[in-house]
CSV table of C-alpha atoms and ligand atoms in Angstrom, one decimal:
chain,number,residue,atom,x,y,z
A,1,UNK,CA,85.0,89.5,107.6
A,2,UNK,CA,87.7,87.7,109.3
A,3,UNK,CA,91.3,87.1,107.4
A,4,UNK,CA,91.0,83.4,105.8
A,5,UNK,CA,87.5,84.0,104.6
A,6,UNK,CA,89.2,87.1,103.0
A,7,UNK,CA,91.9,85.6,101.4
A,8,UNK,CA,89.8,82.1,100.3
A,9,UNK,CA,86.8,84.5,98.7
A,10,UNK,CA,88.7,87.5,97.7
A,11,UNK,CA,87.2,88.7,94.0
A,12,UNK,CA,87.3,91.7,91.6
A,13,UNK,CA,84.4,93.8,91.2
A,14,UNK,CA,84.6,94.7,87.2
A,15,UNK,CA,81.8,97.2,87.0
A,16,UNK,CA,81.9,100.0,90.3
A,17,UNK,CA,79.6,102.9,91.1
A,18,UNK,CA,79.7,105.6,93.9
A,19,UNK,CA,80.6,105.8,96.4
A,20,UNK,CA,84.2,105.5,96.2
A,21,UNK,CA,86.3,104.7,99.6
A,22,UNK,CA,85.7,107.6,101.8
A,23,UNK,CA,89.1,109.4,103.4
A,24,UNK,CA,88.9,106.9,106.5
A,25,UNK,CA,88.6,103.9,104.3
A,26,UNK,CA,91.5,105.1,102.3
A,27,UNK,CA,93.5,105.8,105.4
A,28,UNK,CA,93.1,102.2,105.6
A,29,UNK,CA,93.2,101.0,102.4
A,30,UNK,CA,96.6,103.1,102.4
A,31,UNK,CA,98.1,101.3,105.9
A,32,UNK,CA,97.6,98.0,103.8
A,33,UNK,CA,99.4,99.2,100.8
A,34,UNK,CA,102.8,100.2,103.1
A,35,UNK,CA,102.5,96.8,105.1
A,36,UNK,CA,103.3,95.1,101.8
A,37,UNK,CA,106.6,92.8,102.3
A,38,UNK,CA,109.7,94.8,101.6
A,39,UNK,CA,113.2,93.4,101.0
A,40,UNK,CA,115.7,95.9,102.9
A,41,UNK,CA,112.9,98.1,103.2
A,42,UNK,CA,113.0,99.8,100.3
A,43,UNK,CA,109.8,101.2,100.3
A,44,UNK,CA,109.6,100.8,96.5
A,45,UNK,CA,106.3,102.0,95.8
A,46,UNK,CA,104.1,105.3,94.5
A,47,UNK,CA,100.5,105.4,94.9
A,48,UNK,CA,98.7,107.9,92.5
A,49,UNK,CA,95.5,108.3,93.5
A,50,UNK,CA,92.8,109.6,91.0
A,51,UNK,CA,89.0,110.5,91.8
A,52,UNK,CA,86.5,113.2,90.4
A,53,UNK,CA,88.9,116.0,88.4
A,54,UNK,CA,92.0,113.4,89.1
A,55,UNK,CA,89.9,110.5,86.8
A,56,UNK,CA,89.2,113.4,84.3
A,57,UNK,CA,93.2,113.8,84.4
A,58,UNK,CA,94.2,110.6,84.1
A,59,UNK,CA,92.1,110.3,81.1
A,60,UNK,CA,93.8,112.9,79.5
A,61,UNK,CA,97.0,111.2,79.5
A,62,UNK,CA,95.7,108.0,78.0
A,63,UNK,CA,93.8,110.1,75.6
A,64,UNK,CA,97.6,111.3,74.8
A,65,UNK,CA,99.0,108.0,74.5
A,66,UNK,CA,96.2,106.8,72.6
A,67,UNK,CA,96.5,109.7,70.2
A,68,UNK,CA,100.2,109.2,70.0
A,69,UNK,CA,99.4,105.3,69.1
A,70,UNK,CA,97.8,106.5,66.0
A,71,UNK,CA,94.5,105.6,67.8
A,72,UNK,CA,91.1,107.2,66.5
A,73,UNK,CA,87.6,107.7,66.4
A,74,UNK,CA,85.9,105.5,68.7
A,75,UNK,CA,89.0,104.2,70.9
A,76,UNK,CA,90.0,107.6,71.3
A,77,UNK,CA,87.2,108.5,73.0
A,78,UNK,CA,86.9,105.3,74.8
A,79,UNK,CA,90.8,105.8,76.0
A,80,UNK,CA,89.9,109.2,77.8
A,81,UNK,CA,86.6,108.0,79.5
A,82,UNK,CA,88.4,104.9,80.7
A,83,UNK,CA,89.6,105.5,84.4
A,84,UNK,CA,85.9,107.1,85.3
A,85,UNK,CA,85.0,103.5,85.4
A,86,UNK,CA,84.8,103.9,88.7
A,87,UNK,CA,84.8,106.8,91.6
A,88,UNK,CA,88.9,106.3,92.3
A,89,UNK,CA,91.8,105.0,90.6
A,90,UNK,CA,95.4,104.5,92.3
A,91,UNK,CA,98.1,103.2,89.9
A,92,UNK,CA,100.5,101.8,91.6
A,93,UNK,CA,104.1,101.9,90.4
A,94,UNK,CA,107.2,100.1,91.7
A,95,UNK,CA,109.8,102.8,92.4
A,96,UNK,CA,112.9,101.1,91.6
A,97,UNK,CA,116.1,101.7,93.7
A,98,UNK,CA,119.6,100.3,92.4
A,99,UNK,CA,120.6,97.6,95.4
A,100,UNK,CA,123.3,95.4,95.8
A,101,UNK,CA,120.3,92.8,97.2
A,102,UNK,CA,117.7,94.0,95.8
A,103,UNK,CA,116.5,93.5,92.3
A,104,UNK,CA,114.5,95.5,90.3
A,105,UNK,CA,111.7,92.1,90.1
A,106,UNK,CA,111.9,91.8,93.9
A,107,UNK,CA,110.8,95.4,94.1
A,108,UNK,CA,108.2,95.1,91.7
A,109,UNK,CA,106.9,92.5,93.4
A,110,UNK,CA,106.8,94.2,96.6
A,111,UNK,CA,104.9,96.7,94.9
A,112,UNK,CA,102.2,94.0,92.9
A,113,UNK,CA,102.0,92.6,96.7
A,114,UNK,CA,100.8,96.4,97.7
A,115,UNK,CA,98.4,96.2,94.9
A,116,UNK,CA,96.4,93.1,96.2
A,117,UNK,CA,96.9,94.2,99.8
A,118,UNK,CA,95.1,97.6,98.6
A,119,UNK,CA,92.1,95.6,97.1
A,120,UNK,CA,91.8,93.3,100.1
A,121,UNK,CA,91.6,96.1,102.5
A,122,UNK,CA,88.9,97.6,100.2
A,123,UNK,CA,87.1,94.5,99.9
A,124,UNK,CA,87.2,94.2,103.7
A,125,UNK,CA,85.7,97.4,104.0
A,126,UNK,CA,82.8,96.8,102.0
A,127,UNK,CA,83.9,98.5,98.8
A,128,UNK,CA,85.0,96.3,95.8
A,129,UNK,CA,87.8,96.7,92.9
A,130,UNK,CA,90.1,95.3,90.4
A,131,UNK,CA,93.3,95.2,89.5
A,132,UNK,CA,93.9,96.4,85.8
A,133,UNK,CA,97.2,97.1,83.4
A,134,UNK,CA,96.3,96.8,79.9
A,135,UNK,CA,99.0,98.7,77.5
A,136,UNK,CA,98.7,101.9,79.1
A,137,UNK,CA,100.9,100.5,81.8
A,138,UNK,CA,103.8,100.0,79.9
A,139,UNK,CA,103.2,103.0,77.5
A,140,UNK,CA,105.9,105.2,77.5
A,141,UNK,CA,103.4,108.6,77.4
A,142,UNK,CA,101.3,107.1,80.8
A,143,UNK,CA,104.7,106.0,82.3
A,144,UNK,CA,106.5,109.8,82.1
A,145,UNK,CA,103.4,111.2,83.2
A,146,UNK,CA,102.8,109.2,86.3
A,147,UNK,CA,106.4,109.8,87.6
A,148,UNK,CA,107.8,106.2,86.2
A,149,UNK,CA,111.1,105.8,85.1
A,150,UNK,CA,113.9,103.8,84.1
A,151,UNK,CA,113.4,100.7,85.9
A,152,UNK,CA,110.1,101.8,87.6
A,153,UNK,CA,107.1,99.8,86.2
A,154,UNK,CA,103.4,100.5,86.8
A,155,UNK,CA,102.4,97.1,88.1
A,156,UNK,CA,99.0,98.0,88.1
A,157,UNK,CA,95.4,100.7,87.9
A,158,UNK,CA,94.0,99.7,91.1
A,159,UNK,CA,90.0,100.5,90.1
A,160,UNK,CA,87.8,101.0,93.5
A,161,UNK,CA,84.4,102.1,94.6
A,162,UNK,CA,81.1,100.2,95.3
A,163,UNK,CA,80.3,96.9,93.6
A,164,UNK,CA,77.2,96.7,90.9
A,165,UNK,CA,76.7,93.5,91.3
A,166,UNK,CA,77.2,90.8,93.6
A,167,UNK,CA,80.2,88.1,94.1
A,168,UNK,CA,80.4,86.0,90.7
A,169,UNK,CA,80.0,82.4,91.1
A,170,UNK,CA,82.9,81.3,89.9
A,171,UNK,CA,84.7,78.1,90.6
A,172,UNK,CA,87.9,78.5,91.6
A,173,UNK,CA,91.2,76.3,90.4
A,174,UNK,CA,92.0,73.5,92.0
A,175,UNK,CA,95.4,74.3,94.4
A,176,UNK,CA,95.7,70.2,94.0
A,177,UNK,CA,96.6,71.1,90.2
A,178,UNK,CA,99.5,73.1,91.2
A,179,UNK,CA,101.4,71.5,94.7
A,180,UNK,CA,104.5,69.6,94.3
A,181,UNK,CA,105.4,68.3,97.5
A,182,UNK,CA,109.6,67.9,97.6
B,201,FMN,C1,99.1,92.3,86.9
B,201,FMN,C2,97.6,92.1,86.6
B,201,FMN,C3,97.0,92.8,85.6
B,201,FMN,C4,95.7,92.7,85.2
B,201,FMN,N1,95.2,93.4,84.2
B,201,FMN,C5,93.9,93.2,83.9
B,201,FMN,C6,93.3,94.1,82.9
B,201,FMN,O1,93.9,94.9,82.3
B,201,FMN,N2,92.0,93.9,82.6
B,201,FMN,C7,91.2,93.0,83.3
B,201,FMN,O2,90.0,92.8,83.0
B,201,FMN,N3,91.7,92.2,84.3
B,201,FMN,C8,93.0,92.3,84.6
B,201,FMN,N4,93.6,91.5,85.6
B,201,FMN,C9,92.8,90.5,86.2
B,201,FMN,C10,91.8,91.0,87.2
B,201,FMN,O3,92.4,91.8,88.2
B,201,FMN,C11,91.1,89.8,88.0
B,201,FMN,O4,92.0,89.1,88.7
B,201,FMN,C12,90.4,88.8,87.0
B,201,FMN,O5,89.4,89.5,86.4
B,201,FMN,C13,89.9,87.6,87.8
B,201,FMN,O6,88.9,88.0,88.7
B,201,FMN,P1,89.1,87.6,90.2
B,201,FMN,O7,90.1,88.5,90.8
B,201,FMN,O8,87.7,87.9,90.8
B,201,FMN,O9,89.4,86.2,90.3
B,201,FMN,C14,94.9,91.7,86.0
B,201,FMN,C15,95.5,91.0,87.0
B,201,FMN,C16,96.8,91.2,87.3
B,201,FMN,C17,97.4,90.5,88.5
């Protein structure tokens, strides 16, 4: 697949089976990730990647923070089966570094950028993915565990493994709708 069609027909893959990106394809998926644009190079990032015990793991610590919600019953459950959704799960967090240039959004940008450079390279591989936060990302429980702090945000639980189904057909916006020309 060569880089335009990439970027013009790049789509998440909600529902993912096994197999999940095999070490080489991580390798890559990984090289993306670090080729994300840095301001003063930085590096602001922390990949956590999760897959067989690590899903059961990260589980557990939304099961916490879903117990420590007041959650019950049925979402409780549903909270600790969530990230075996698919065969791997990296969050990624922006690892933010006080700098006189540097603020904490550009480096959580830097990070979100490592985030869609991650799905791309998986999607260029043949796998397929999506990018998910939902409350757990800014949960103070799932942030402590994963190694965020302070300023450091997870911008995102990177879901990956083999498409179920094929590319939706889905229209996409018109760019025309948001151009200004100066
Ligand atoms: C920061 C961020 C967080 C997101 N969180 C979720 C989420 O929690 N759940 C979800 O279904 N989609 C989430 N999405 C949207 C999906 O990643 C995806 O873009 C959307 O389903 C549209 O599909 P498409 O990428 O094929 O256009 C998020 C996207 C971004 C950029």
């Amino acid at each position: 697949m060569d880089a335009l069609t990439l970027l013009t027909q790049r789509h998440s893959s909600p529902r993912l089976t096994e197999p999940g990106p095999a070490p080489q394809q991580l390798e890559t998926i990984l090289a993306a990730a670090v080729k994300a644009p840095d301001h003063a190079a930085l590096t602001p990032w922390k990949f956590v990647i999760a897959q067989g015990e690590g899903l059961l793991k990260l589980g557990e610590i939304f099961f916490e923070a879903a117990k420590a919600k007041g959650e019950s019953g049925e979402a409780l459950a549903r909270a600790r089966l969530l990230p075996t959704r698919a065969p791997m799960v990296i969050t990624v967090i922006a690892k933010v570094q006080e700098h006189p240039k540097v603020p904490a959004i550009e480096q959580h940008l830097s990070a979100g950028c490592a985030a869609m450079a991650m799905q791309m390279a998986a999607q260029a591989q043949g796998l397929g993915g999506i990018w998910r936060t939902g409350s757990y990302a800014f949960d103070p429980i799932v942030r402590e565990s994963l190694g965020a702090r302070g300023e450091d945000q997870i911008v995102g639980f990177l879901y990956l493994g083999t498409p179920l189904s094929k590319a939706p057909n889905k229209k996409s916006p018109n760019p025309d709708d948001y151009v200004a020309f100066l």
